[in-house]
Amino acid sequence: MNAFVIMSNHIHLIARTQQHFLLSDFIRDFKRHTHKTMIPVIQSELESRRLWMLHQFQYYGSRHTPDQDFQIWTNNSHPEELVSAEMTLSKLNYIHQNPVRAGIVEVPEHYLYSSAANYCRQKGILKIDLL
């Protein structure tokens, strides 16, 4: 993974796949893995919004995915191939500015759930491969 920001209702990623691995397959596998990992954690944690979150995930799971008890992710995504250095830099700045635009922090690198700190040569919460 090269960059990310996790907001309360969406995430943005910049990631590379191997040549034979389609971006749509990566997104599918990412959603599957995080879903299987997150539901047990949410069920076991004593977080104050746990029951509300499980109710919401169960509600959407029953409406949109007949063979699934919970649905965390939407069935759509908006992948874009970054075809130039300018486009890559633009997207990198866009995702890191999300928490600033939302009024959560004043500077991107102060947002914990982002790779912005990594790009400022600070320690982030995840190890990433800088672009």
PDB file of C-alpha atoms in Angstrom:
ATOM      1  CA  MET A   1       0.000   0.000   0.000  1.00  0.00           C
ATOM      2  CA  ASN A   2       1.263   3.447  -0.896  1.00  0.00           C
ATOM      3  CA  ALA A   3      -1.206   5.806   0.782  1.00  0.00           C
ATOM      4  CA  PHE A   4      -4.489   5.753   2.689  1.00  0.00           C
ATOM      5  CA  VAL A   5      -6.981   7.685   4.746  1.00  0.00           C
ATOM      6  CA  ILE A   6      -9.721   6.069   6.813  1.00  0.00           C
ATOM      7  CA  MET A   7     -12.673   8.348   7.465  1.00  0.00           C
ATOM      8  CA  SER A   8     -15.799   7.513   9.454  1.00  0.00           C
ATOM      9  CA  ASN A   9     -17.806   6.549   6.376  1.00  0.00           C
ATOM     10  CA  HIS A  10     -15.273   5.788   3.641  1.00  0.00           C
ATOM     11  CA  ILE A  11     -11.658   5.055   2.874  1.00  0.00           C
ATOM     12  CA  HIS A  12      -9.257   6.026   0.137  1.00  0.00           C
ATOM     13  CA  LEU A  13      -6.277   3.892  -0.862  1.00  0.00           C
ATOM     14  CA  ILE A  14      -3.452   4.201  -3.293  1.00  0.00           C
ATOM     15  CA  ALA A  15      -2.111   0.725  -3.889  1.00  0.00           C
ATOM     16  CA  ARG A  16      -0.276  -1.250  -6.512  1.00  0.00           C
ATOM     17  CA  THR A  17      -1.119  -4.708  -7.709  1.00  0.00           C
ATOM     18  CA  GLN A  18       1.102  -7.159  -9.474  1.00  0.00           C
ATOM     19  CA  GLN A  19       0.762  -7.160 -13.247  1.00  0.00           C
ATOM     20  CA  HIS A  20      -1.348 -10.306 -13.388  1.00  0.00           C
ATOM     21  CA  PHE A  21      -3.595  -9.215 -10.506  1.00  0.00           C
ATOM     22  CA  LEU A  22      -6.552  -7.042 -11.508  1.00  0.00           C
ATOM     23  CA  LEU A  23      -7.436  -4.003  -9.412  1.00  0.00           C
ATOM     24  CA  SER A  24     -11.019  -5.272  -9.139  1.00  0.00           C
ATOM     25  CA  ASP A  25      -9.695  -8.538  -7.648  1.00  0.00           C
ATOM     26  CA  PHE A  26      -7.625  -6.570  -5.119  1.00  0.00           C
ATOM     27  CA  ILE A  27     -10.665  -4.527  -4.057  1.00  0.00           C
ATOM     28  CA  ARG A  28     -12.810  -7.660  -3.782  1.00  0.00           C
ATOM     29  CA  ASP A  29     -10.194  -9.458  -1.678  1.00  0.00           C
ATOM     30  CA  PHE A  30      -9.586  -6.378   0.494  1.00  0.00           C
ATOM     31  CA  LYS A  31     -13.310  -6.029   1.225  1.00  0.00           C
ATOM     32  CA  ARG A  32     -13.655  -9.754   1.940  1.00  0.00           C
ATOM     33  CA  HIS A  33     -10.653  -9.863   4.269  1.00  0.00           C
ATOM     34  CA  THR A  34     -11.541  -6.718   6.217  1.00  0.00           C
ATOM     35  CA  HIS A  35     -15.168  -7.833   6.536  1.00  0.00           C
ATOM     36  CA  LYS A  36     -14.178 -11.225   7.946  1.00  0.00           C
ATOM     37  CA  THR A  37     -11.728  -9.531  10.322  1.00  0.00           C
ATOM     38  CA  MET A  38     -13.866  -6.592  11.449  1.00  0.00           C
ATOM     39  CA  ILE A  39     -17.157  -8.321  12.322  1.00  0.00           C
ATOM     40  CA  PRO A  40     -15.676 -10.574  15.059  1.00  0.00           C
ATOM     41  CA  VAL A  41     -13.750  -7.616  16.490  1.00  0.00           C
ATOM     42  CA  ILE A  42     -16.868  -5.444  16.590  1.00  0.00           C
ATOM     43  CA  GLN A  43     -18.865  -8.274  18.151  1.00  0.00           C
ATOM     44  CA  SER A  44     -16.294  -8.792  20.906  1.00  0.00           C
ATOM     45  CA  GLU A  45     -15.335  -5.207  21.775  1.00  0.00           C
ATOM     46  CA  LEU A  46     -17.064  -3.196  24.480  1.00  0.00           C
ATOM     47  CA  GLU A  47     -17.277  -0.110  22.265  1.00  0.00           C
ATOM     48  CA  SER A  48     -20.283   2.084  23.069  1.00  0.00           C
ATOM     49  CA  ARG A  49     -21.621   2.035  19.477  1.00  0.00           C
ATOM     50  CA  ARG A  50     -21.085  -1.693  18.963  1.00  0.00           C
ATOM     51  CA  LEU A  51     -24.770  -2.726  19.010  1.00  0.00           C
ATOM     52  CA  TRP A  52     -25.788   0.154  16.758  1.00  0.00           C
ATOM     53  CA  MET A  53     -23.028  -0.710  14.267  1.00  0.00           C
ATOM     54  CA  LEU A  54     -23.965  -4.399  14.216  1.00  0.00           C
ATOM     55  CA  HIS A  55     -27.628  -3.471  13.732  1.00  0.00           C
ATOM     56  CA  GLN A  56     -26.735  -1.250  10.758  1.00  0.00           C
ATOM     57  CA  PHE A  57     -24.477  -3.873   9.182  1.00  0.00           C
ATOM     58  CA  GLN A  58     -27.144  -6.543   9.690  1.00  0.00           C
ATOM     59  CA  TYR A  59     -29.870  -4.305   8.232  1.00  0.00           C
ATOM     60  CA  TYR A  60     -27.896  -3.661   5.024  1.00  0.00           C
ATOM     61  CA  GLY A  61     -26.743  -7.270   4.844  1.00  0.00           C
ATOM     62  CA  SER A  62     -30.339  -8.492   4.874  1.00  0.00           C
ATOM     63  CA  ARG A  63     -31.335  -6.004   2.166  1.00  0.00           C
ATOM     64  CA  HIS A  64     -28.465  -6.295  -0.296  1.00  0.00           C
ATOM     65  CA  THR A  65     -26.629  -9.573   0.171  1.00  0.00           C
ATOM     66  CA  PRO A  66     -28.911 -12.588   0.600  1.00  0.00           C
ATOM     67  CA  ASP A  67     -26.186 -15.014   1.757  1.00  0.00           C
ATOM     68  CA  GLN A  68     -24.518 -12.628   4.213  1.00  0.00           C
ATOM     69  CA  ASP A  69     -25.551 -11.723   7.769  1.00  0.00           C
ATOM     70  CA  PHE A  70     -23.704  -8.395   7.771  1.00  0.00           C
ATOM     71  CA  GLN A  71     -22.644  -5.910   5.120  1.00  0.00           C
ATOM     72  CA  ILE A  72     -19.871  -3.460   5.946  1.00  0.00           C
ATOM     73  CA  TRP A  73     -18.865  -2.317   2.468  1.00  0.00           C
ATOM     74  CA  THR A  74     -21.039  -1.047  -0.350  1.00  0.00           C
ATOM     75  CA  ASN A  75     -21.190  -3.155  -3.467  1.00  0.00           C
ATOM     76  CA  ASN A  76     -19.597  -0.428  -5.551  1.00  0.00           C
ATOM     77  CA  SER A  77     -16.212   1.241  -5.548  1.00  0.00           C
ATOM     78  CA  HIS A  78     -14.560   3.872  -7.664  1.00  0.00           C
ATOM     79  CA  PRO A  79     -11.108   2.645  -8.672  1.00  0.00           C
ATOM     80  CA  GLU A  80      -8.976   4.862 -10.849  1.00  0.00           C
ATOM     81  CA  GLU A  81      -5.726   3.967 -12.509  1.00  0.00           C
ATOM     82  CA  LEU A  82      -3.110   6.602 -11.762  1.00  0.00           C
ATOM     83  CA  VAL A  83      -1.531   7.088 -15.159  1.00  0.00           C
ATOM     84  CA  SER A  84       0.803  10.029 -14.561  1.00  0.00           C
ATOM     85  CA  ALA A  85       2.935  11.588 -11.856  1.00  0.00           C
ATOM     86  CA  GLU A  86       0.664  14.651 -11.805  1.00  0.00           C
ATOM     87  CA  MET A  87      -2.453  12.553 -11.316  1.00  0.00           C
ATOM     88  CA  THR A  88      -0.772  10.498  -8.598  1.00  0.00           C
ATOM     89  CA  LEU A  89       0.317  13.604  -6.692  1.00  0.00           C
ATOM     90  CA  SER A  90      -3.139  15.131  -7.071  1.00  0.00           C
ATOM     91  CA  LYS A  91      -4.831  12.003  -5.666  1.00  0.00           C
ATOM     92  CA  LEU A  92      -2.261  11.723  -2.862  1.00  0.00           C
ATOM     93  CA  ASN A  93      -2.959  15.315  -1.801  1.00  0.00           C
ATOM     94  CA  TYR A  94      -6.726  14.810  -2.183  1.00  0.00           C
ATOM     95  CA  ILE A  95      -6.884  11.791   0.118  1.00  0.00           C
ATOM     96  CA  HIS A  96      -4.589  13.332   2.741  1.00  0.00           C
ATOM     97  CA  GLN A  97      -6.688  16.514   2.782  1.00  0.00           C
ATOM     98  CA  ASN A  98      -9.928  14.586   3.588  1.00  0.00           C
ATOM     99  CA  PRO A  99      -9.692  15.035   7.395  1.00  0.00           C
ATOM    100  CA  VAL A 100      -8.720  18.701   6.933  1.00  0.00           C
ATOM    101  CA  ARG A 101     -11.748  19.351   4.708  1.00  0.00           C
ATOM    102  CA  ALA A 102     -13.919  17.538   7.283  1.00  0.00           C
ATOM    103  CA  GLY A 103     -12.647  19.880  10.010  1.00  0.00           C
ATOM    104  CA  ILE A 104     -11.104  17.068  12.071  1.00  0.00           C
ATOM    105  CA  VAL A 105      -7.513  18.351  11.968  1.00  0.00           C
ATOM    106  CA  GLU A 106      -5.752  21.467  10.749  1.00  0.00           C
ATOM    107  CA  VAL A 107      -2.906  19.660   8.996  1.00  0.00           C
ATOM    108  CA  PRO A 108      -3.083  16.231   7.327  1.00  0.00           C
ATOM    109  CA  GLU A 109      -0.198  14.633   9.247  1.00  0.00           C
ATOM    110  CA  HIS A 110      -2.063  15.112  12.547  1.00  0.00           C
ATOM    111  CA  TYR A 111      -4.798  12.693  11.482  1.00  0.00           C
ATOM    112  CA  LEU A 112      -3.978   9.296  12.976  1.00  0.00           C
ATOM    113  CA  TYR A 113      -5.772   7.145  10.383  1.00  0.00           C
ATOM    114  CA  SER A 114      -3.856   8.396   7.389  1.00  0.00           C
ATOM    115  CA  SER A 115      -0.510   7.937   5.705  1.00  0.00           C
ATOM    116  CA  ALA A 116       0.065  11.713   5.663  1.00  0.00           C
ATOM    117  CA  ALA A 117       2.486  11.426   8.613  1.00  0.00           C
ATOM    118  CA  ASN A 118       4.544   8.873   6.676  1.00  0.00           C
ATOM    119  CA  TYR A 119       4.948  11.383   3.855  1.00  0.00           C
ATOM    120  CA  CYS A 120       6.180  13.978   6.386  1.00  0.00           C
ATOM    121  CA  ARG A 121       8.860  11.506   7.510  1.00  0.00           C
ATOM    122  CA  GLN A 122       6.997  10.822  10.745  1.00  0.00           C
ATOM    123  CA  LYS A 123       5.888   7.451  12.084  1.00  0.00           C
ATOM    124  CA  GLY A 124       2.435   6.488  10.877  1.00  0.00           C
ATOM    125  CA  ILE A 125       0.185   3.753  12.251  1.00  0.00           C
ATOM    126  CA  LEU A 126       0.869   1.528   9.220  1.00  0.00           C
ATOM    127  CA  LYS A 127       4.030   0.863   7.305  1.00  0.00           C
ATOM    128  CA  ILE A 128       3.634   1.970   3.721  1.00  0.00           C
ATOM    129  CA  ASP A 129       5.762   2.122   0.594  1.00  0.00           C
ATOM    130  CA  LEU A 130       6.227   5.796  -0.219  1.00  0.00           C
ATOM    131  CA  LEU A 131       5.571   6.765  -3.814  1.00  0.00           C
TER     132      LEU A 131
END
